[in-house]
Amino acid sequence: MVDTHGRLVRYAAAFAGATLFAATLAGCTKTDTSADGDLLQSLQDSGTVTVGFAGEAPYSFEQDGQLTGATVALHREIFRNLGIDTVDGVQTEFGALIPGLQAQRFDAVSAGMSILPKRCEQAAFSEPEFMYTTALMVKSGNPMNLTDMQSVKDSGARMTAMTGAIESDYAASLGIDATLVGTPQDGLDAVTSGRADVFALTAISLNWLKNHSPGAEVEVTPSFVAVIDGKPQIGAGGTVFRTNDEDLLAAYNAELKKITSDKEKYLAIVGPFGFTERELPDPNMTTEKLCKGEV
């Protein structure tokens, strides 16, 4: 595990449904902007940006008191180049990330969140940072022979997914009555305890979870692209900002492009977390197209 700056995360989790959010140490429960609304300048003046994260490894998570993960590594590189040296974290459930951003609990969302038209109505996304595919976590031996979302529906398997995650949307679209959980660990526990037959999440997250859960009698299916209403769901994720923080978004995208246009640099940053060239964004898949549902 590589944490390029080794900075301590200051946060304390507090969960009470989708409306309460974890907060950093005293005094860090709300972000501030300058009088003219220029968040970029305000962050440069303070030298610190606060990001919301959901604890989904290997995207962004807390380990040994440190905020780490592929999106965090990208953020440390990009924000440092923007003159903002410190990245602090606020942990909350995935489904509470955009509400927390809107409530100014943090300045941006660091979770590799899927860029979807419905979400684009609520917040502004960076250009894609990661491509992703879906996979299924099942009991060892895959007793129900599950391979994709349609096989989950056809088999009647009891499915679980993370609240607010794209896999929960897939389930709803297919008429699967999925049980929702707050964290990847909850999904793993549901499968190992027998409360669920399958946990759906991005392939890279499930493989990381399995590899870091010694003794768990589970396996991860080969990854696949979900098909909903006959249309392949090509997935890409990015960093999320408030819609009025245009200067920050533009500056972030300019630095991001320098990384995603350089394969070796991209892999040097995210490779330590299991990301490969497969996750490198397709330059033809833009946030504008994703927000319009054109891909």
CSV table of C-alpha atoms in Angstrom, one decimal:
chain,number,residue,atom,x,y,z
A,1,MET,CA,0.0,0.0,0.0
A,2,VAL,CA,1.4,3.4,-1.0
A,3,ASP,CA,0.3,6.6,0.6
A,4,THR,CA,2.3,9.2,-1.2
A,5,HIS,CA,2.2,11.8,1.5
A,6,GLY,CA,1.3,9.8,4.7
A,7,ARG,CA,-0.9,12.5,6.0
A,8,LEU,CA,-3.2,11.6,8.9
A,9,VAL,CA,-6.9,11.7,8.3
A,10,ARG,CA,-9.0,13.5,10.8
A,11,TYR,CA,-12.4,12.1,10.9
A,12,ALA,CA,-15.0,10.6,13.2
A,13,ALA,CA,-17.8,8.6,11.7
A,14,ALA,CA,-21.3,9.3,12.7
A,15,PHE,CA,-24.2,7.5,10.9
A,16,ALA,CA,-27.9,8.2,11.3
A,17,GLY,CA,-29.5,7.4,8.0
A,18,ALA,CA,-28.8,9.3,4.8
A,19,THR,CA,-29.0,12.8,6.4
A,20,LEU,CA,-26.2,12.7,9.0
A,21,PHE,CA,-22.6,12.7,7.9
A,22,ALA,CA,-19.3,11.9,9.5
A,23,ALA,CA,-17.2,14.9,10.4
A,24,THR,CA,-13.5,15.6,10.9
A,25,LEU,CA,-12.2,16.7,14.2
A,26,ALA,CA,-13.8,19.7,15.9
A,27,GLY,CA,-14.4,22.7,13.7
A,28,CYS,CA,-14.2,20.8,10.4
A,29,THR,CA,-17.9,20.0,9.8
A,30,LYS,CA,-18.5,22.6,7.1
A,31,THR,CA,-16.3,24.0,4.3
A,32,ASP,CA,-16.0,27.7,3.7
A,33,THR,CA,-15.8,29.6,0.5
A,34,SER,CA,-14.5,33.1,-0.1
A,35,ALA,CA,-17.0,36.0,-0.3
A,36,ASP,CA,-17.2,35.9,-4.0
A,37,GLY,CA,-17.7,32.2,-4.1
A,38,ASP,CA,-14.3,31.3,-5.5
A,39,LEU,CA,-13.6,28.0,-3.7
A,40,LEU,CA,-10.4,27.4,-5.6
A,41,GLN,CA,-8.8,30.6,-4.2
A,42,SER,CA,-10.1,29.8,-0.7
A,43,LEU,CA,-8.6,26.4,-0.8
A,44,GLN,CA,-5.3,27.7,-2.1
A,45,ASP,CA,-5.2,30.3,0.7
A,46,SER,CA,-5.9,27.6,3.4
A,47,GLY,CA,-3.7,24.9,1.8
A,48,THR,CA,-6.3,22.2,2.6
A,49,VAL,CA,-9.1,20.5,0.7
A,50,THR,CA,-11.7,18.3,2.4
A,51,VAL,CA,-13.0,15.4,0.5
A,52,GLY,CA,-15.9,13.1,1.3
A,53,PHE,CA,-15.3,9.3,0.9
A,54,ALA,CA,-17.3,6.2,1.5
A,55,GLY,CA,-14.6,3.7,2.5
A,56,GLU,CA,-14.6,1.7,-0.7
A,57,ALA,CA,-11.2,0.2,-1.3
A,58,PRO,CA,-9.2,0.6,-3.4
A,59,TYR,CA,-10.8,3.9,-4.5
A,60,SER,CA,-10.7,5.8,-1.2
A,61,PHE,CA,-10.6,4.4,2.3
A,62,GLU,CA,-9.0,4.8,5.7
A,63,GLN,CA,-6.2,2.5,6.8
A,64,ASP,CA,-4.2,2.8,10.0
A,65,GLY,CA,-5.4,6.3,10.5
A,66,GLN,CA,-4.5,7.5,7.0
A,67,LEU,CA,-6.7,8.4,4.0
A,68,THR,CA,-5.5,6.3,1.1
A,69,GLY,CA,-6.6,4.8,-2.2
A,70,ALA,CA,-6.4,5.4,-5.9
A,71,THR,CA,-8.7,8.5,-6.0
A,72,VAL,CA,-6.9,9.9,-3.0
A,73,ALA,CA,-3.5,9.4,-4.7
A,74,LEU,CA,-4.9,11.3,-7.8
A,75,HIS,CA,-6.2,14.0,-5.6
A,76,ARG,CA,-2.9,14.5,-3.7
A,77,GLU,CA,-1.2,14.9,-7.1
A,78,ILE,CA,-3.7,17.2,-8.6
A,79,PHE,CA,-4.4,19.4,-5.7
A,80,ARG,CA,-0.7,19.7,-4.9
A,81,ASN,CA,-0.2,21.0,-8.4
A,82,LEU,CA,-3.0,23.5,-7.7
A,83,GLY,CA,-1.2,24.8,-4.7
A,84,ILE,CA,-3.3,22.8,-2.1
A,85,ASP,CA,-1.0,20.5,-0.2
A,86,THR,CA,-3.2,18.8,2.3
A,87,VAL,CA,-6.1,16.4,1.5
A,88,ASP,CA,-8.4,15.7,4.5
A,89,GLY,CA,-11.2,13.2,4.6
A,90,VAL,CA,-14.7,12.9,5.9
A,91,GLN,CA,-16.2,9.4,5.8
A,92,THR,CA,-19.9,8.8,5.2
A,93,GLU,CA,-22.1,6.2,3.4
A,94,PHE,CA,-22.0,6.2,-0.3
A,95,GLY,CA,-25.6,7.3,-0.7
A,96,ALA,CA,-24.9,10.3,1.5
A,97,LEU,CA,-21.9,11.7,-0.5
A,98,ILE,CA,-23.7,14.1,-2.8
A,99,PRO,CA,-26.1,15.3,-0.1
A,100,GLY,CA,-23.1,15.9,2.1
A,101,LEU,CA,-21.3,17.8,-0.7
A,102,GLN,CA,-24.4,20.0,-1.2
A,103,ALA,CA,-24.6,20.7,2.5
A,104,GLN,CA,-20.9,21.8,2.3
A,105,ARG,CA,-19.7,19.1,4.6
A,106,PHE,CA,-16.7,18.8,2.2
A,107,ASP,CA,-15.3,20.4,-0.9
A,108,ALA,CA,-15.4,17.4,-3.3
A,109,VAL,CA,-16.3,13.7,-3.3
A,110,SER,CA,-13.4,11.3,-3.6
A,111,ALA,CA,-15.1,7.9,-4.4
A,112,GLY,CA,-14.7,7.2,-8.1
A,113,MET,CA,-18.4,7.8,-8.4
A,114,SER,CA,-20.2,6.7,-11.6
A,115,ILE,CA,-21.0,9.6,-13.9
A,116,LEU,CA,-24.8,9.2,-14.5
A,117,PRO,CA,-27.4,11.6,-15.9
A,118,LYS,CA,-29.4,11.6,-12.7
A,119,ARG,CA,-26.4,12.5,-10.6
A,120,CYS,CA,-25.3,15.2,-13.1
A,121,GLU,CA,-28.6,17.0,-12.3
A,122,GLN,CA,-27.4,17.3,-8.7
A,123,ALA,CA,-23.7,18.0,-8.9
A,124,ALA,CA,-20.8,18.6,-11.3
A,125,PHE,CA,-18.4,15.8,-12.3
A,126,SER,CA,-14.8,15.9,-13.4
A,127,GLU,CA,-13.8,14.3,-16.6
A,128,PRO,CA,-13.6,10.5,-16.2
A,129,GLU,CA,-10.8,9.2,-14.0
A,130,PHE,CA,-11.5,5.5,-14.1
A,131,MET,CA,-13.4,3.0,-16.4
A,132,TYR,CA,-15.0,0.1,-14.5
A,133,THR,CA,-16.8,-3.1,-14.9
A,134,THR,CA,-19.1,-5.0,-12.5
A,135,ALA,CA,-18.6,-8.3,-10.8
A,136,LEU,CA,-20.3,-10.5,-8.3
A,137,MET,CA,-19.1,-11.8,-4.9
A,138,VAL,CA,-20.6,-15.2,-4.1
A,139,LYS,CA,-19.9,-18.1,-1.8
A,140,SER,CA,-16.9,-20.3,-2.8
A,141,GLY,CA,-17.8,-22.6,-5.6
A,142,ASN,CA,-20.5,-20.2,-6.9
A,143,PRO,CA,-23.3,-22.7,-6.0
A,144,MET,CA,-25.9,-20.7,-8.1
A,145,ASN,CA,-23.6,-20.4,-11.1
A,146,LEU,CA,-24.1,-16.6,-11.2
A,147,THR,CA,-22.4,-14.7,-14.0
A,148,ASP,CA,-24.0,-11.4,-14.5
A,149,MET,CA,-27.0,-9.3,-13.4
A,150,GLN,CA,-29.5,-11.2,-15.7
A,151,SER,CA,-28.4,-14.5,-14.1
A,152,VAL,CA,-29.1,-13.0,-10.7
A,153,LYS,CA,-32.6,-12.1,-11.8
A,154,ASP,CA,-33.3,-15.4,-13.5
A,155,SER,CA,-32.0,-17.5,-10.6
A,156,GLY,CA,-34.0,-15.6,-7.9
A,157,ALA,CA,-30.8,-15.1,-5.9
A,158,ARG,CA,-30.9,-12.9,-2.9
A,159,MET,CA,-28.8,-9.9,-3.9
A,160,THR,CA,-27.2,-7.1,-1.9
A,161,ALA,CA,-25.7,-3.8,-3.1
A,162,MET,CA,-24.4,-0.6,-1.6
A,163,THR,CA,-26.8,2.2,-1.0
A,164,GLY,CA,-26.5,4.7,-3.8
A,165,ALA,CA,-24.1,2.6,-5.9
A,166,ILE,CA,-24.7,1.9,-9.6
A,167,GLU,CA,-25.3,-1.8,-8.9
A,168,SER,CA,-28.4,-0.9,-6.9
A,169,ASP,CA,-29.7,1.0,-9.9
A,170,TYR,CA,-29.0,-2.0,-12.1
A,171,ALA,CA,-31.0,-4.2,-9.7
A,172,ALA,CA,-33.9,-1.8,-9.7
A,173,SER,CA,-34.0,-1.6,-13.5
A,174,LEU,CA,-34.1,-5.4,-13.7
A,175,GLY,CA,-36.8,-5.8,-11.0
A,176,ILE,CA,-34.4,-7.4,-8.5
A,177,ASP,CA,-35.3,-6.7,-4.9
A,178,ALA,CA,-31.8,-6.1,-3.6
A,179,THR,CA,-31.0,-5.5,0.0
A,180,LEU,CA,-29.0,-2.3,0.5
A,181,VAL,CA,-25.9,-2.1,2.7
A,182,GLY,CA,-23.7,0.8,3.8
A,183,THR,CA,-20.2,-0.5,3.1
A,184,PRO,CA,-18.4,-3.2,1.1
A,185,GLN,CA,-17.6,-5.1,4.4
A,186,ASP,CA,-21.4,-5.2,5.0
A,187,GLY,CA,-21.9,-6.8,1.6
A,188,LEU,CA,-19.1,-9.4,2.3
A,189,ASP,CA,-20.7,-10.2,5.7
A,190,ALA,CA,-24.1,-10.7,4.1
A,191,VAL,CA,-22.7,-13.3,1.7
A,192,THR,CA,-20.6,-15.2,4.3
A,193,SER,CA,-23.4,-15.2,6.8
A,194,GLY,CA,-25.9,-16.5,4.3
A,195,ARG,CA,-28.2,-13.5,4.4
A,196,ALA,CA,-27.5,-12.9,0.7
A,197,ASP,CA,-26.4,-15.1,-2.2
A,198,VAL,CA,-24.6,-12.4,-4.1
A,199,PHE,CA,-23.0,-9.0,-3.5
A,200,ALA,CA,-22.6,-6.8,-6.7
A,201,LEU,CA,-20.0,-4.1,-6.9
A,202,THR,CA,-17.3,-2.9,-9.2
A,203,ALA,CA,-14.9,-5.7,-10.1
A,204,ILE,CA,-11.8,-4.0,-8.8
A,205,SER,CA,-13.4,-3.3,-5.4
A,206,LEU,CA,-14.6,-6.9,-5.0
A,207,ASN,CA,-11.3,-8.3,-5.9
A,208,TRP,CA,-9.5,-6.0,-3.4
A,209,LEU,CA,-12.0,-6.9,-0.7
A,210,LYS,CA,-11.5,-10.7,-1.3
A,211,ASN,CA,-7.8,-10.4,-1.4
A,212,HIS,CA,-7.8,-8.5,1.9
A,213,SER,CA,-10.3,-10.8,3.7
A,214,PRO,CA,-8.2,-13.9,4.4
A,215,GLY,CA,-10.4,-16.8,5.5
A,216,ALA,CA,-13.6,-15.5,3.9
A,217,GLU,CA,-15.1,-18.4,1.9
A,218,VAL,CA,-16.1,-16.3,-1.1
A,219,GLU,CA,-15.1,-15.9,-4.7
A,220,VAL,CA,-15.5,-13.1,-7.3
A,221,THR,CA,-16.9,-13.8,-10.7
A,222,PRO,CA,-15.1,-12.6,-13.9
A,223,SER,CA,-16.1,-9.0,-14.6
A,224,PHE,CA,-18.8,-8.0,-17.0
A,225,VAL,CA,-20.5,-5.0,-18.5
A,226,ALA,CA,-24.1,-4.9,-17.2
A,227,VAL,CA,-26.8,-4.8,-19.9
A,228,ILE,CA,-30.0,-2.9,-19.0
A,229,ASP,CA,-32.9,-2.7,-21.5
A,230,GLY,CA,-30.6,-4.1,-24.2
A,231,LYS,CA,-28.0,-1.4,-23.7
A,232,PRO,CA,-24.5,-2.1,-22.3
A,233,GLN,CA,-23.8,0.1,-19.3
A,234,ILE,CA,-20.3,1.5,-20.0
A,235,GLY,CA,-19.1,2.8,-16.7
A,236,ALA,CA,-16.8,5.7,-15.8
A,237,GLY,CA,-16.2,7.5,-12.6
A,238,GLY,CA,-15.0,10.9,-11.6
A,239,THR,CA,-14.6,13.4,-8.8
A,240,VAL,CA,-17.7,15.3,-7.8
A,241,PHE,CA,-18.0,19.1,-7.1
A,242,ARG,CA,-20.8,21.5,-6.4
A,243,THR,CA,-22.3,23.0,-9.6
A,244,ASN,CA,-21.3,26.5,-8.6
A,245,ASP,CA,-17.6,25.7,-8.0
A,246,GLU,CA,-16.7,26.1,-11.7
A,247,ASP,CA,-13.2,27.5,-11.2
A,248,LEU,CA,-12.2,24.6,-9.1
A,249,LEU,CA,-13.7,22.1,-11.5
A,250,ALA,CA,-11.9,23.7,-14.5
A,251,ALA,CA,-8.6,23.8,-12.8
A,252,TYR,CA,-9.0,20.2,-11.6
A,253,ASN,CA,-9.8,19.0,-15.1
A,254,ALA,CA,-6.8,20.7,-16.6
A,255,GLU,CA,-4.5,18.9,-14.2
A,256,LEU,CA,-6.4,15.6,-14.6
A,257,LYS,CA,-5.9,15.7,-18.3
A,258,LYS,CA,-2.1,15.8,-17.9
A,259,ILE,CA,-2.4,12.5,-16.0
A,260,THR,CA,-4.9,10.6,-18.0
A,261,SER,CA,-3.2,11.5,-21.3
A,262,ASP,CA,0.1,10.0,-20.0
A,263,LYS,CA,-0.4,6.2,-19.4
A,264,GLU,CA,2.8,5.8,-17.5
A,265,LYS,CA,2.1,8.7,-15.2
A,266,TYR,CA,-1.5,7.5,-14.6
A,267,LEU,CA,-0.3,3.9,-13.7
A,268,ALA,CA,2.4,5.2,-11.5
A,269,ILE,CA,-0.2,7.0,-9.4
A,270,VAL,CA,-3.0,4.4,-9.3
A,271,GLY,CA,-1.2,1.2,-10.1
A,272,PRO,CA,-0.2,0.5,-6.5
A,273,PHE,CA,-3.9,0.1,-5.7
A,274,GLY,CA,-4.5,-2.6,-8.4
A,275,PHE,CA,-5.6,-0.3,-11.2
A,276,THR,CA,-4.3,-1.2,-14.7
A,277,GLU,CA,-4.4,0.1,-18.2
A,278,ARG,CA,-8.0,-1.3,-18.4
A,279,GLU,CA,-9.2,1.3,-16.0
A,280,LEU,CA,-7.5,4.2,-18.0
A,281,PRO,CA,-10.4,6.4,-19.3
A,282,ASP,CA,-11.3,6.3,-23.0
A,283,PRO,CA,-10.6,9.9,-24.3
A,284,ASN,CA,-13.8,9.7,-26.4
A,285,MET,CA,-15.9,9.1,-23.3
A,286,THR,CA,-16.5,12.6,-21.9
A,287,THR,CA,-18.5,13.7,-18.9
A,288,GLU,CA,-20.7,15.7,-21.2
A,289,LYS,CA,-21.7,12.5,-23.1
A,290,LEU,CA,-22.1,10.5,-19.9
A,291,CYS,CA,-24.3,13.1,-18.4
A,292,LYS,CA,-26.5,13.1,-21.5
A,293,GLY,CA,-26.7,9.3,-21.4
A,294,GLU,CA,-25.1,9.1,-24.9
A,295,VAL,CA,-22.7,6.3,-24.0
